[in-house]
Amino acid sequence: MRSPPRRIVAFAYHDVGVRCLKVLLAGGVDIALVVTHRDDPGENTWFGSVAALCRLEGIPCIMPEAGAPELPARIEQARPDLIFSFYYRHLLSQAVLELAPGFNMHGSLLPHYRGRAPVNWAVLHGASETGATLHEMTARPDAGPIVAQQAVPILPDDTAFEVFGKVVVAAEMVLVKALPALLAGRAPRLPNELIRGSYFGGRRPEDGRIDWSLPAQQVYNLHRAVAPPYPGAFTEVGGRRCVIEHARLAKGSLRPPAAPGLAVVDGAILGICGDGHALAIHSLLADGRRIGPAELDALLTKPG
């Protein structure tokens, strides 16, 4: 006779949350409760909805405020055998972690890029690969033993949005591979050697401001790391905020060298950088509206 499915409480959000919950459902797991976030009306919500999936599947779902004092009691009432965190944006309290073994899905190859926005940081730093890591949760973020990992490549022109799509698939693969051992209580615990890794905090839209004195590769990495649907790398021209929507590294260097910043050269928009190389900007937004070379040229020559 088969034993009943183990009871799970999942803290979940974003595409990783949606796909990992679907893995649990496909595995016949009893999802007793899902804790998720309310969408931020000030955020560009381009990703899947955990709350909508729970409504579709009839899974109990709550959206408490951060640090809600009643949350541990609510989790205890669900009697979980395991607790998962799938791209949930807050650290789980020690009171919650003491209720059952907890495992988090992180969007990097730990111990590298611990902390917030791991995909964006990996692209910003010019990494050639990243991935997804399932690890045991501890009070310290992204510091617990590793259960399983899956690497994905970062190609030279990949944006963070494109890389994140790969990481979602990697997370699904990791959980499919690890779930039977987790349910059986036999999951491996591999060392998470923090001294070999790195930790980064969250990013703000203002962090996308371009310093044109930097080398072109660094500016290009910033563009790729925050390109739409993220807030975008930006500069200001003629009192308007100009966001790079699509760009590539331009071939060769400028002769003669030009001053760093946006420019119109031979009818094309360039972002000229401190090393004499440039970004070829194929789509530029000014205060949210796409503009072409002629309109940018007018902004650049605007008095004052």
PDB file of C-alpha atoms in Angstrom:
ATOM      1  CA  MET A   1       0.000   0.000   0.000  1.00  0.00           C
ATOM      2  CA  ARG A   2       1.361   3.402  -0.977  1.00  0.00           C
ATOM      3  CA  SER A   3       2.028   5.926   1.767  1.00  0.00           C
ATOM      4  CA  PRO A   4       0.051   9.162   1.512  1.00  0.00           C
ATOM      5  CA  PRO A   5       1.707  12.176  -0.168  1.00  0.00           C
ATOM      6  CA  ARG A   6       3.771  14.298   2.179  1.00  0.00           C
ATOM      7  CA  ARG A   7       2.289  17.639   3.175  1.00  0.00           C
ATOM      8  CA  ILE A   8       4.004  20.748   1.860  1.00  0.00           C
ATOM      9  CA  VAL A   9       3.771  24.442   2.636  1.00  0.00           C
ATOM     10  CA  ALA A  10       5.253  26.539  -0.152  1.00  0.00           C
ATOM     11  CA  PHE A  11       6.249  30.189  -0.108  1.00  0.00           C
ATOM     12  CA  ALA A  12       6.188  31.086  -3.801  1.00  0.00           C
ATOM     13  CA  TYR A  13       6.151  33.946  -6.281  1.00  0.00           C
ATOM     14  CA  HIS A  14       7.091  34.759  -9.868  1.00  0.00           C
ATOM     15  CA  ASP A  15       7.656  32.280 -12.717  1.00  0.00           C
ATOM     16  CA  VAL A  16       9.905  30.068 -10.604  1.00  0.00           C
ATOM     17  CA  GLY A  17       7.112  29.816  -8.035  1.00  0.00           C
ATOM     18  CA  VAL A  18       4.551  28.860 -10.676  1.00  0.00           C
ATOM     19  CA  ARG A  19       6.714  26.207 -12.349  1.00  0.00           C
ATOM     20  CA  CYS A  20       7.951  24.655  -9.096  1.00  0.00           C
ATOM     21  CA  LEU A  21       4.398  24.407  -7.740  1.00  0.00           C
ATOM     22  CA  LYS A  22       3.464  22.605 -10.953  1.00  0.00           C
ATOM     23  CA  VAL A  23       6.315  20.153 -10.316  1.00  0.00           C
ATOM     24  CA  LEU A  24       4.918  19.453  -6.844  1.00  0.00           C
ATOM     25  CA  LEU A  25       1.434  18.925  -8.272  1.00  0.00           C
ATOM     26  CA  ALA A  26       2.780  16.577 -10.940  1.00  0.00           C
ATOM     27  CA  GLY A  27       4.580  14.644  -8.189  1.00  0.00           C
ATOM     28  CA  GLY A  28       1.345  14.052  -6.301  1.00  0.00           C
ATOM     29  CA  VAL A  29       2.409  16.134  -3.329  1.00  0.00           C
ATOM     30  CA  ASP A  30      -0.230  17.392  -0.911  1.00  0.00           C
ATOM     31  CA  ILE A  31       0.199  21.178  -1.005  1.00  0.00           C
ATOM     32  CA  ALA A  32      -1.498  22.195   2.224  1.00  0.00           C
ATOM     33  CA  LEU A  33      -0.884  25.944   1.869  1.00  0.00           C
ATOM     34  CA  VAL A  34       0.827  28.460  -0.404  1.00  0.00           C
ATOM     35  CA  VAL A  35       2.081  31.812   0.861  1.00  0.00           C
ATOM     36  CA  THR A  36       2.637  34.427  -1.845  1.00  0.00           C
ATOM     37  CA  HIS A  37       2.867  38.188  -2.369  1.00  0.00           C
ATOM     38  CA  ARG A  38       0.392  40.738  -3.578  1.00  0.00           C
ATOM     39  CA  ASP A  39       1.603  42.211  -6.862  1.00  0.00           C
ATOM     40  CA  ASP A  40       3.126  45.664  -6.480  1.00  0.00           C
ATOM     41  CA  PRO A  41       1.076  48.133  -8.591  1.00  0.00           C
ATOM     42  CA  GLY A  42       4.252  50.139  -9.173  1.00  0.00           C
ATOM     43  CA  GLU A  43       6.094  47.152 -10.650  1.00  0.00           C
ATOM     44  CA  ASN A  44       6.018  45.880 -14.225  1.00  0.00           C
ATOM     45  CA  THR A  45       4.352  42.500 -13.603  1.00  0.00           C
ATOM     46  CA  TRP A  46       5.531  40.504 -16.625  1.00  0.00           C
ATOM     47  CA  PHE A  47       5.702  37.134 -14.868  1.00  0.00           C
ATOM     48  CA  GLY A  48       3.278  34.339 -13.977  1.00  0.00           C
ATOM     49  CA  SER A  49       0.869  34.525 -11.036  1.00  0.00           C
ATOM     50  CA  VAL A  50       1.146  32.048  -8.180  1.00  0.00           C
ATOM     51  CA  ALA A  51      -2.187  33.269  -6.807  1.00  0.00           C
ATOM     52  CA  ALA A  52      -3.888  32.556 -10.145  1.00  0.00           C
ATOM     53  CA  LEU A  53      -2.430  29.036 -10.239  1.00  0.00           C
ATOM     54  CA  CYS A  54      -3.689  28.373  -6.721  1.00  0.00           C
ATOM     55  CA  ARG A  55      -7.199  29.520  -7.675  1.00  0.00           C
ATOM     56  CA  LEU A  56      -7.123  27.230 -10.704  1.00  0.00           C
ATOM     57  CA  GLU A  57      -5.921  24.219  -8.720  1.00  0.00           C
ATOM     58  CA  GLY A  58      -7.970  24.866  -5.572  1.00  0.00           C
ATOM     59  CA  ILE A  59      -4.890  25.266  -3.358  1.00  0.00           C
ATOM     60  CA  PRO A  60      -5.298  27.345  -0.165  1.00  0.00           C
ATOM     61  CA  CYS A  61      -3.339  30.564  -0.678  1.00  0.00           C
ATOM     62  CA  ILE A  62      -2.649  33.525   1.596  1.00  0.00           C
ATOM     63  CA  MET A  63      -0.889  36.866   1.027  1.00  0.00           C
ATOM     64  CA  PRO A  64       0.238  38.157   4.434  1.00  0.00           C
ATOM     65  CA  GLU A  65       2.190  41.339   4.959  1.00  0.00           C
ATOM     66  CA  ALA A  66       5.914  41.011   5.602  1.00  0.00           C
ATOM     67  CA  GLY A  67       6.636  39.964   9.174  1.00  0.00           C
ATOM     68  CA  ALA A  68       2.996  39.115   9.959  1.00  0.00           C
ATOM     69  CA  PRO A  69       3.111  37.804  13.571  1.00  0.00           C
ATOM     70  CA  GLU A  70       0.333  35.279  12.972  1.00  0.00           C
ATOM     71  CA  LEU A  71       2.156  33.537  10.097  1.00  0.00           C
ATOM     72  CA  PRO A  72       4.070  30.874  12.102  1.00  0.00           C
ATOM     73  CA  ALA A  73       0.822  29.739  13.750  1.00  0.00           C
ATOM     74  CA  ARG A  74      -0.891  29.520  10.381  1.00  0.00           C
ATOM     75  CA  ILE A  75       1.971  27.415   8.998  1.00  0.00           C
ATOM     76  CA  GLU A  76       1.901  25.162  12.067  1.00  0.00           C
ATOM     77  CA  GLN A  77      -1.829  24.560  11.547  1.00  0.00           C
ATOM     78  CA  ALA A  78      -1.044  23.251   8.052  1.00  0.00           C
ATOM     79  CA  ARG A  79       1.154  20.492   9.625  1.00  0.00           C
ATOM     80  CA  PRO A  80       3.839  20.511   6.918  1.00  0.00           C
ATOM     81  CA  ASP A  81       6.395  17.751   6.544  1.00  0.00           C
ATOM     82  CA  LEU A  82       8.494  20.052   4.342  1.00  0.00           C
ATOM     83  CA  ILE A  83       8.576  23.773   3.616  1.00  0.00           C
ATOM     84  CA  PHE A  84       9.689  25.184   0.266  1.00  0.00           C
ATOM     85  CA  SER A  85      10.547  28.722  -0.818  1.00  0.00           C
ATOM     86  CA  PHE A  86      10.372  29.344  -4.563  1.00  0.00           C
ATOM     87  CA  TYR A  87      11.414  32.934  -5.349  1.00  0.00           C
ATOM     88  CA  TYR A  88       9.555  34.252  -2.320  1.00  0.00           C
ATOM     89  CA  ARG A  89      10.950  37.715  -1.649  1.00  0.00           C
ATOM     90  CA  HIS A  90      11.291  37.648   2.143  1.00  0.00           C
ATOM     91  CA  LEU A  91      13.479  35.588   4.435  1.00  0.00           C
ATOM     92  CA  LEU A  92      11.512  33.058   6.438  1.00  0.00           C
ATOM     93  CA  SER A  93      11.642  33.605  10.178  1.00  0.00           C
ATOM     94  CA  GLN A  94      13.354  31.192  12.513  1.00  0.00           C
ATOM     95  CA  ALA A  95       9.930  30.414  13.998  1.00  0.00           C
ATOM     96  CA  VAL A  96       8.769  29.165  10.589  1.00  0.00           C
ATOM     97  CA  LEU A  97      11.992  27.273   9.840  1.00  0.00           C
ATOM     98  CA  GLU A  98      11.643  25.369  13.117  1.00  0.00           C
ATOM     99  CA  LEU A  99       8.316  23.870  12.033  1.00  0.00           C
ATOM    100  CA  ALA A 100       9.712  21.555   9.325  1.00  0.00           C
ATOM    101  CA  PRO A 101      12.818  21.120   7.150  1.00  0.00           C
ATOM    102  CA  GLY A 102      12.921  23.992   4.650  1.00  0.00           C
ATOM    103  CA  PHE A 103      14.401  24.208   1.166  1.00  0.00           C
ATOM    104  CA  ASN A 104      14.873  27.249  -1.063  1.00  0.00           C
ATOM    105  CA  MET A 105      15.259  27.516  -4.847  1.00  0.00           C
ATOM    106  CA  HIS A 106      17.850  30.174  -5.628  1.00  0.00           C
ATOM    107  CA  GLY A 107      18.532  31.604  -9.094  1.00  0.00           C
ATOM    108  CA  SER A 108      22.289  31.105  -9.256  1.00  0.00           C
ATOM    109  CA  LEU A 109      24.950  28.445  -8.838  1.00  0.00           C
ATOM    110  CA  LEU A 110      25.611  28.814  -5.132  1.00  0.00           C
ATOM    111  CA  PRO A 111      27.776  29.914  -3.478  1.00  0.00           C
ATOM    112  CA  HIS A 112      28.015  32.511  -6.266  1.00  0.00           C
ATOM    113  CA  TYR A 113      25.552  35.428  -6.401  1.00  0.00           C
ATOM    114  CA  ARG A 114      23.860  34.866  -3.065  1.00  0.00           C
ATOM    115  CA  GLY A 115      21.225  37.449  -2.155  1.00  0.00           C
ATOM    116  CA  ARG A 116      18.742  39.421  -4.215  1.00  0.00           C
ATOM    117  CA  ALA A 117      18.452  39.706  -8.034  1.00  0.00           C
ATOM    118  CA  PRO A 118      21.032  36.967  -8.735  1.00  0.00           C
ATOM    119  CA  VAL A 119      20.361  36.757 -12.479  1.00  0.00           C
ATOM    120  CA  ASN A 120      20.735  40.507 -12.951  1.00  0.00           C
ATOM    121  CA  TRP A 121      23.982  40.582 -10.976  1.00  0.00           C
ATOM    122  CA  ALA A 122      25.417  37.652 -12.949  1.00  0.00           C
ATOM    123  CA  VAL A 123      24.736  39.406 -16.270  1.00  0.00           C
ATOM    124  CA  LEU A 124      26.041  42.730 -14.926  1.00  0.00           C
ATOM    125  CA  HIS A 125      29.324  41.081 -13.979  1.00  0.00           C
ATOM    126  CA  GLY A 126      29.737  39.425 -17.372  1.00  0.00           C
ATOM    127  CA  ALA A 127      29.327  35.833 -16.105  1.00  0.00           C
ATOM    128  CA  SER A 128      29.266  33.124 -18.770  1.00  0.00           C
ATOM    129  CA  GLU A 129      26.976  30.808 -16.805  1.00  0.00           C
ATOM    130  CA  THR A 130      24.522  30.731 -13.939  1.00  0.00           C
ATOM    131  CA  GLY A 131      21.763  28.351 -12.953  1.00  0.00           C
ATOM    132  CA  ALA A 132      19.413  27.224 -10.190  1.00  0.00           C
ATOM    133  CA  THR A 133      20.276  25.765  -6.795  1.00  0.00           C
ATOM    134  CA  LEU A 134      18.007  23.978  -4.332  1.00  0.00           C
ATOM    135  CA  HIS A 135      19.455  24.289  -0.838  1.00  0.00           C
ATOM    136  CA  GLU A 136      18.461  23.784   2.746  1.00  0.00           C
ATOM    137  CA  MET A 137      17.325  26.984   4.428  1.00  0.00           C
ATOM    138  CA  THR A 138      19.098  28.432   7.438  1.00  0.00           C
ATOM    139  CA  ALA A 139      18.760  31.758   9.241  1.00  0.00           C
ATOM    140  CA  ARG A 140      21.532  33.139   7.036  1.00  0.00           C
ATOM    141  CA  PRO A 141      20.343  33.763   3.440  1.00  0.00           C
ATOM    142  CA  ASP A 142      21.394  31.281   0.739  1.00  0.00           C
ATOM    143  CA  ALA A 143      23.899  29.698   3.124  1.00  0.00           C
ATOM    144  CA  GLY A 144      22.534  26.219   3.785  1.00  0.00           C
ATOM    145  CA  PRO A 145      23.806  22.925   2.342  1.00  0.00           C
ATOM    146  CA  ILE A 146      23.169  22.336  -1.366  1.00  0.00           C
ATOM    147  CA  VAL A 147      20.749  19.612  -2.473  1.00  0.00           C
ATOM    148  CA  ALA A 148      21.007  19.939  -6.268  1.00  0.00           C
ATOM    149  CA  GLN A 149      22.043  22.392  -9.003  1.00  0.00           C
ATOM    150  CA  GLN A 150      21.559  22.896 -12.735  1.00  0.00           C
ATOM    151  CA  ALA A 151      23.783  25.215 -14.805  1.00  0.00           C
ATOM    152  CA  VAL A 152      22.686  27.255 -17.830  1.00  0.00           C
ATOM    153  CA  PRO A 153      24.846  29.312 -20.200  1.00  0.00           C
ATOM    154  CA  ILE A 154      24.818  33.101 -20.451  1.00  0.00           C
ATOM    155  CA  LEU A 155      25.553  34.004 -24.064  1.00  0.00           C
ATOM    156  CA  PRO A 156      27.402  37.268 -24.824  1.00  0.00           C
ATOM    157  CA  ASP A 157      24.268  39.128 -25.956  1.00  0.00           C
ATOM    158  CA  ASP A 158      21.747  37.562 -23.550  1.00  0.00           C
ATOM    159  CA  THR A 159      19.669  39.977 -21.493  1.00  0.00           C
ATOM    160  CA  ALA A 160      18.723  39.185 -17.908  1.00  0.00           C
ATOM    161  CA  PHE A 161      15.174  38.507 -19.103  1.00  0.00           C
ATOM    162  CA  GLU A 162      16.447  35.842 -21.494  1.00  0.00           C
ATOM    163  CA  VAL A 163      18.709  34.328 -18.860  1.00  0.00           C
ATOM    164  CA  PHE A 164      15.888  34.292 -16.333  1.00  0.00           C
ATOM    165  CA  GLY A 165      13.837  32.178 -18.733  1.00  0.00           C
ATOM    166  CA  LYS A 166      16.649  29.621 -18.737  1.00  0.00           C
ATOM    167  CA  VAL A 167      16.880  29.730 -14.942  1.00  0.00           C
ATOM    168  CA  VAL A 168      13.148  28.989 -14.641  1.00  0.00           C
ATOM    169  CA  VAL A 169      13.649  25.808 -16.679  1.00  0.00           C
ATOM    170  CA  ALA A 170      16.751  24.939 -14.633  1.00  0.00           C
ATOM    171  CA  ALA A 171      14.752  25.341 -11.399  1.00  0.00           C
ATOM    172  CA  GLU A 172      12.078  22.995 -12.718  1.00  0.00           C
ATOM    173  CA  MET A 173      14.726  20.430 -13.677  1.00  0.00           C
ATOM    174  CA  VAL A 174      16.411  20.668 -10.272  1.00  0.00           C
ATOM    175  CA  LEU A 175      13.161  20.106  -8.386  1.00  0.00           C
ATOM    176  CA  VAL A 176      12.065  17.211 -10.608  1.00  0.00           C
ATOM    177  CA  LYS A 177      15.424  15.545  -9.987  1.00  0.00           C
ATOM    178  CA  ALA A 178      15.529  16.192  -6.236  1.00  0.00           C
ATOM    179  CA  LEU A 179      11.895  15.705  -5.218  1.00  0.00           C
ATOM    180  CA  PRO A 180      11.839  11.891  -4.800  1.00  0.00           C
ATOM    181  CA  ALA A 181      14.840  11.984  -2.444  1.00  0.00           C
ATOM    182  CA  LEU A 182      13.395  14.941  -0.529  1.00  0.00           C
ATOM    183  CA  LEU A 183      10.088  13.156   0.008  1.00  0.00           C
ATOM    184  CA  ALA A 184      11.926  10.035   1.107  1.00  0.00           C
ATOM    185  CA  GLY A 185      14.107  11.987   3.539  1.00  0.00           C
ATOM    186  CA  ARG A 186      17.276  11.028   1.680  1.00  0.00           C
ATOM    187  CA  ALA A 187      18.219  14.293  -0.036  1.00  0.00           C
ATOM    188  CA  PRO A 188      21.976  14.953  -0.208  1.00  0.00           C
ATOM    189  CA  ARG A 189      23.532  17.857   1.673  1.00  0.00           C
ATOM    190  CA  LEU A 190      26.547  19.133  -0.256  1.00  0.00           C
ATOM    191  CA  PRO A 191      28.885  21.857   1.080  1.00  0.00           C
ATOM    192  CA  ASN A 192      27.919  25.457   0.288  1.00  0.00           C
ATOM    193  CA  GLU A 193      31.380  27.003   0.524  1.00  0.00           C
ATOM    194  CA  LEU A 194      30.495  30.640   1.141  1.00  0.00           C
ATOM    195  CA  ILE A 195      34.112  31.766   1.124  1.00  0.00           C
ATOM    196  CA  ARG A 196      34.251  30.888  -2.602  1.00  0.00           C
ATOM    197  CA  GLY A 197      31.141  32.884  -3.455  1.00  0.00           C
ATOM    198  CA  SER A 198      29.656  36.343  -3.318  1.00  0.00           C
ATOM    199  CA  TYR A 199      26.653  38.149  -1.837  1.00  0.00           C
ATOM    200  CA  PHE A 200      24.715  41.023  -3.428  1.00  0.00           C
ATOM    201  CA  GLY A 201      21.798  43.154  -2.282  1.00  0.00           C
ATOM    202  CA  GLY A 202      18.706  44.174  -4.207  1.00  0.00           C
ATOM    203  CA  ARG A 203      18.805  46.552  -7.144  1.00  0.00           C
ATOM    204  CA  ARG A 204      16.811  49.777  -7.571  1.00  0.00           C
ATOM    205  CA  PRO A 205      15.749  51.434 -10.829  1.00  0.00           C
ATOM    206  CA  GLU A 206      18.234  54.250 -10.096  1.00  0.00           C
ATOM    207  CA  ASP A 207      21.055  51.701 -10.269  1.00  0.00           C
ATOM    208  CA  GLY A 208      20.485  51.613 -14.041  1.00  0.00           C
ATOM    209  CA  ARG A 209      21.996  55.092 -14.537  1.00  0.00           C
ATOM    210  CA  ILE A 210      24.753  54.889 -17.173  1.00  0.00           C
ATOM    211  CA  ASP A 211      28.266  56.144 -16.528  1.00  0.00           C
ATOM    212  CA  TRP A 212      29.461  56.738 -20.093  1.00  0.00           C
ATOM    213  CA  SER A 213      33.068  57.109 -18.913  1.00  0.00           C
ATOM    214  CA  LEU A 214      33.187  53.324 -18.347  1.00  0.00           C
ATOM    215  CA  PRO A 215      34.383  50.874 -21.029  1.00  0.00           C
ATOM    216  CA  ALA A 216      31.755  49.837 -23.572  1.00  0.00           C
ATOM    217  CA  GLN A 217      31.615  46.229 -22.345  1.00  0.00           C
ATOM    218  CA  GLN A 218      30.688  47.378 -18.835  1.00  0.00           C
ATOM    219  CA  VAL A 219      27.992  49.704 -20.143  1.00  0.00           C
ATOM    220  CA  TYR A 220      26.693  46.925 -22.384  1.00  0.00           C
ATOM    221  CA  ASN A 221      26.577  44.510 -19.448  1.00  0.00           C
ATOM    222  CA  LEU A 222      24.542  47.063 -17.489  1.00  0.00           C
ATOM    223  CA  HIS A 223      22.111  47.379 -20.406  1.00  0.00           C
ATOM    224  CA  ARG A 224      21.768  43.587 -20.657  1.00  0.00           C
ATOM    225  CA  ALA A 225      21.297  43.247 -16.898  1.00  0.00           C
ATOM    226  CA  VAL A 226      18.394  45.701 -16.640  1.00  0.00           C
ATOM    227  CA  ALA A 227      16.930  45.773 -20.177  1.00  0.00           C
ATOM    228  CA  PRO A 228      13.106  45.767 -20.382  1.00  0.00           C
ATOM    229  CA  PRO A 229      10.955  44.319 -18.892  1.00  0.00           C
ATOM    230  CA  TYR A 230      13.287  45.446 -16.094  1.00  0.00           C
ATOM    231  CA  PRO A 231      13.494  49.254 -15.641  1.00  0.00           C
ATOM    232  CA  GLY A 232      16.357  49.676 -18.140  1.00  0.00           C
ATOM    233  CA  ALA A 233      19.736  51.400 -18.362  1.00  0.00           C
ATOM    234  CA  PHE A 234      19.178  55.127 -18.716  1.00  0.00           C
ATOM    235  CA  THR A 235      20.733  58.520 -19.218  1.00  0.00           C
ATOM    236  CA  GLU A 236      19.268  62.022 -19.369  1.00  0.00           C
ATOM    237  CA  VAL A 237      19.241  64.255 -22.431  1.00  0.00           C
ATOM    238  CA  GLY A 238      17.493  67.608 -22.731  1.00  0.00           C
ATOM    239  CA  GLY A 239      15.610  67.070 -19.496  1.00  0.00           C
ATOM    240  CA  ARG A 240      14.218  63.716 -20.636  1.00  0.00           C
ATOM    241  CA  ARG A 241      15.071  60.246 -19.349  1.00  0.00           C
ATOM    242  CA  CYS A 242      16.318  58.093 -22.205  1.00  0.00           C
ATOM    243  CA  VAL A 243      16.224  54.322 -21.638  1.00  0.00           C
ATOM    244  CA  ILE A 244      18.053  51.877 -23.888  1.00  0.00           C
ATOM    245  CA  GLU A 245      15.522  49.294 -25.050  1.00  0.00           C
ATOM    246  CA  HIS A 246      17.670  47.291 -27.512  1.00  0.00           C
ATOM    247  CA  ALA A 247      21.400  47.607 -28.212  1.00  0.00           C
ATOM    248  CA  ARG A 248      24.505  45.728 -29.270  1.00  0.00           C
ATOM    249  CA  LEU A 249      28.191  46.423 -28.974  1.00  0.00           C
ATOM    250  CA  ALA A 250      29.295  48.389 -32.024  1.00  0.00           C
ATOM    251  CA  LYS A 251      32.180  46.920 -34.002  1.00  0.00           C
ATOM    252  CA  GLY A 252      35.489  48.740 -33.925  1.00  0.00           C
ATOM    253  CA  SER A 253      36.283  52.036 -32.241  1.00  0.00           C
ATOM    254  CA  LEU A 254      35.394  55.591 -33.171  1.00  0.00           C
ATOM    255  CA  ARG A 255      37.849  57.555 -35.293  1.00  0.00           C
ATOM    256  CA  PRO A 256      38.241  60.319 -34.354  1.00  0.00           C
ATOM    257  CA  PRO A 257      37.166  59.682 -30.733  1.00  0.00           C
ATOM    258  CA  ALA A 258      33.987  61.447 -29.606  1.00  0.00           C
ATOM    259  CA  ALA A 259      32.824  62.660 -26.213  1.00  0.00           C
ATOM    260  CA  PRO A 260      31.151  59.978 -24.083  1.00  0.00           C
ATOM    261  CA  GLY A 261      27.349  59.909 -24.125  1.00  0.00           C
ATOM    262  CA  LEU A 262      24.527  59.543 -26.612  1.00  0.00           C
ATOM    263  CA  ALA A 263      25.243  60.717 -30.151  1.00  0.00           C
ATOM    264  CA  VAL A 264      23.810  60.502 -33.654  1.00  0.00           C
ATOM    265  CA  VAL A 265      26.474  59.368 -36.141  1.00  0.00           C
ATOM    266  CA  ASP A 266      25.670  58.764 -39.816  1.00  0.00           C
ATOM    267  CA  GLY A 267      21.968  58.575 -39.037  1.00  0.00           C
ATOM    268  CA  ALA A 268      22.374  55.980 -36.264  1.00  0.00           C
ATOM    269  CA  ILE A 269      22.137  56.270 -32.483  1.00  0.00           C
ATOM    270  CA  LEU A 270      25.312  55.433 -30.617  1.00  0.00           C
ATOM    271  CA  GLY A 271      26.203  55.343 -26.942  1.00  0.00           C
ATOM    272  CA  ILE A 272      29.847  56.418 -26.863  1.00  0.00           C
ATOM    273  CA  CYS A 273      31.882  55.060 -23.961  1.00  0.00           C
ATOM    274  CA  GLY A 274      35.067  56.048 -22.192  1.00  0.00           C
ATOM    275  CA  ASP A 275      37.302  53.564 -24.018  1.00  0.00           C
ATOM    276  CA  GLY A 276      36.437  54.919 -27.478  1.00  0.00           C
ATOM    277  CA  HIS A 277      34.062  52.042 -28.231  1.00  0.00           C
ATOM    278  CA  ALA A 278      30.297  52.381 -28.453  1.00  0.00           C
ATOM    279  CA  LEU A 279      26.917  50.724 -28.186  1.00  0.00           C
ATOM    280  CA  ALA A 280      24.843  50.633 -31.364  1.00  0.00           C
ATOM    281  CA  ILE A 281      21.409  51.523 -29.977  1.00  0.00           C
ATOM    282  CA  HIS A 282      18.605  50.049 -32.075  1.00  0.00           C
ATOM    283  CA  SER A 283      15.733  51.225 -29.885  1.00  0.00           C
ATOM    284  CA  LEU A 284      15.723  54.182 -27.484  1.00  0.00           C
ATOM    285  CA  LEU A 285      12.877  55.312 -25.236  1.00  0.00           C
ATOM    286  CA  ALA A 286      12.518  58.936 -24.126  1.00  0.00           C
ATOM    287  CA  ASP A 287      10.123  59.236 -21.174  1.00  0.00           C
ATOM    288  CA  GLY A 288       8.628  55.904 -22.237  1.00  0.00           C
ATOM    289  CA  ARG A 289       8.175  56.740 -25.943  1.00  0.00           C
ATOM    290  CA  ARG A 290      10.371  55.319 -28.691  1.00  0.00           C
ATOM    291  CA  ILE A 291      12.361  57.986 -30.548  1.00  0.00           C
ATOM    292  CA  GLY A 292      14.579  57.904 -33.615  1.00  0.00           C
ATOM    293  CA  PRO A 293      17.863  59.576 -34.574  1.00  0.00           C
ATOM    294  CA  ALA A 294      16.269  62.861 -35.723  1.00  0.00           C
ATOM    295  CA  GLU A 295      14.374  63.402 -32.459  1.00  0.00           C
ATOM    296  CA  LEU A 296      17.422  62.480 -30.388  1.00  0.00           C
ATOM    297  CA  ASP A 297      19.548  64.894 -32.433  1.00  0.00           C
ATOM    298  CA  ALA A 298      17.051  67.648 -31.644  1.00  0.00           C
ATOM    299  CA  LEU A 299      17.318  66.831 -27.927  1.00  0.00           C
ATOM    300  CA  LEU A 300      21.104  66.847 -28.061  1.00  0.00           C
ATOM    301  CA  THR A 301      21.195  70.271 -29.712  1.00  0.00           C
ATOM    302  CA  LYS A 302      18.440  71.759 -27.559  1.00  0.00           C
ATOM    303  CA  PRO A 303      19.660  74.957 -25.842  1.00  0.00           C
ATOM    304  CA  GLY A 304      20.322  74.634 -22.104  1.00  0.00           C
TER     305      GLY A 304
END
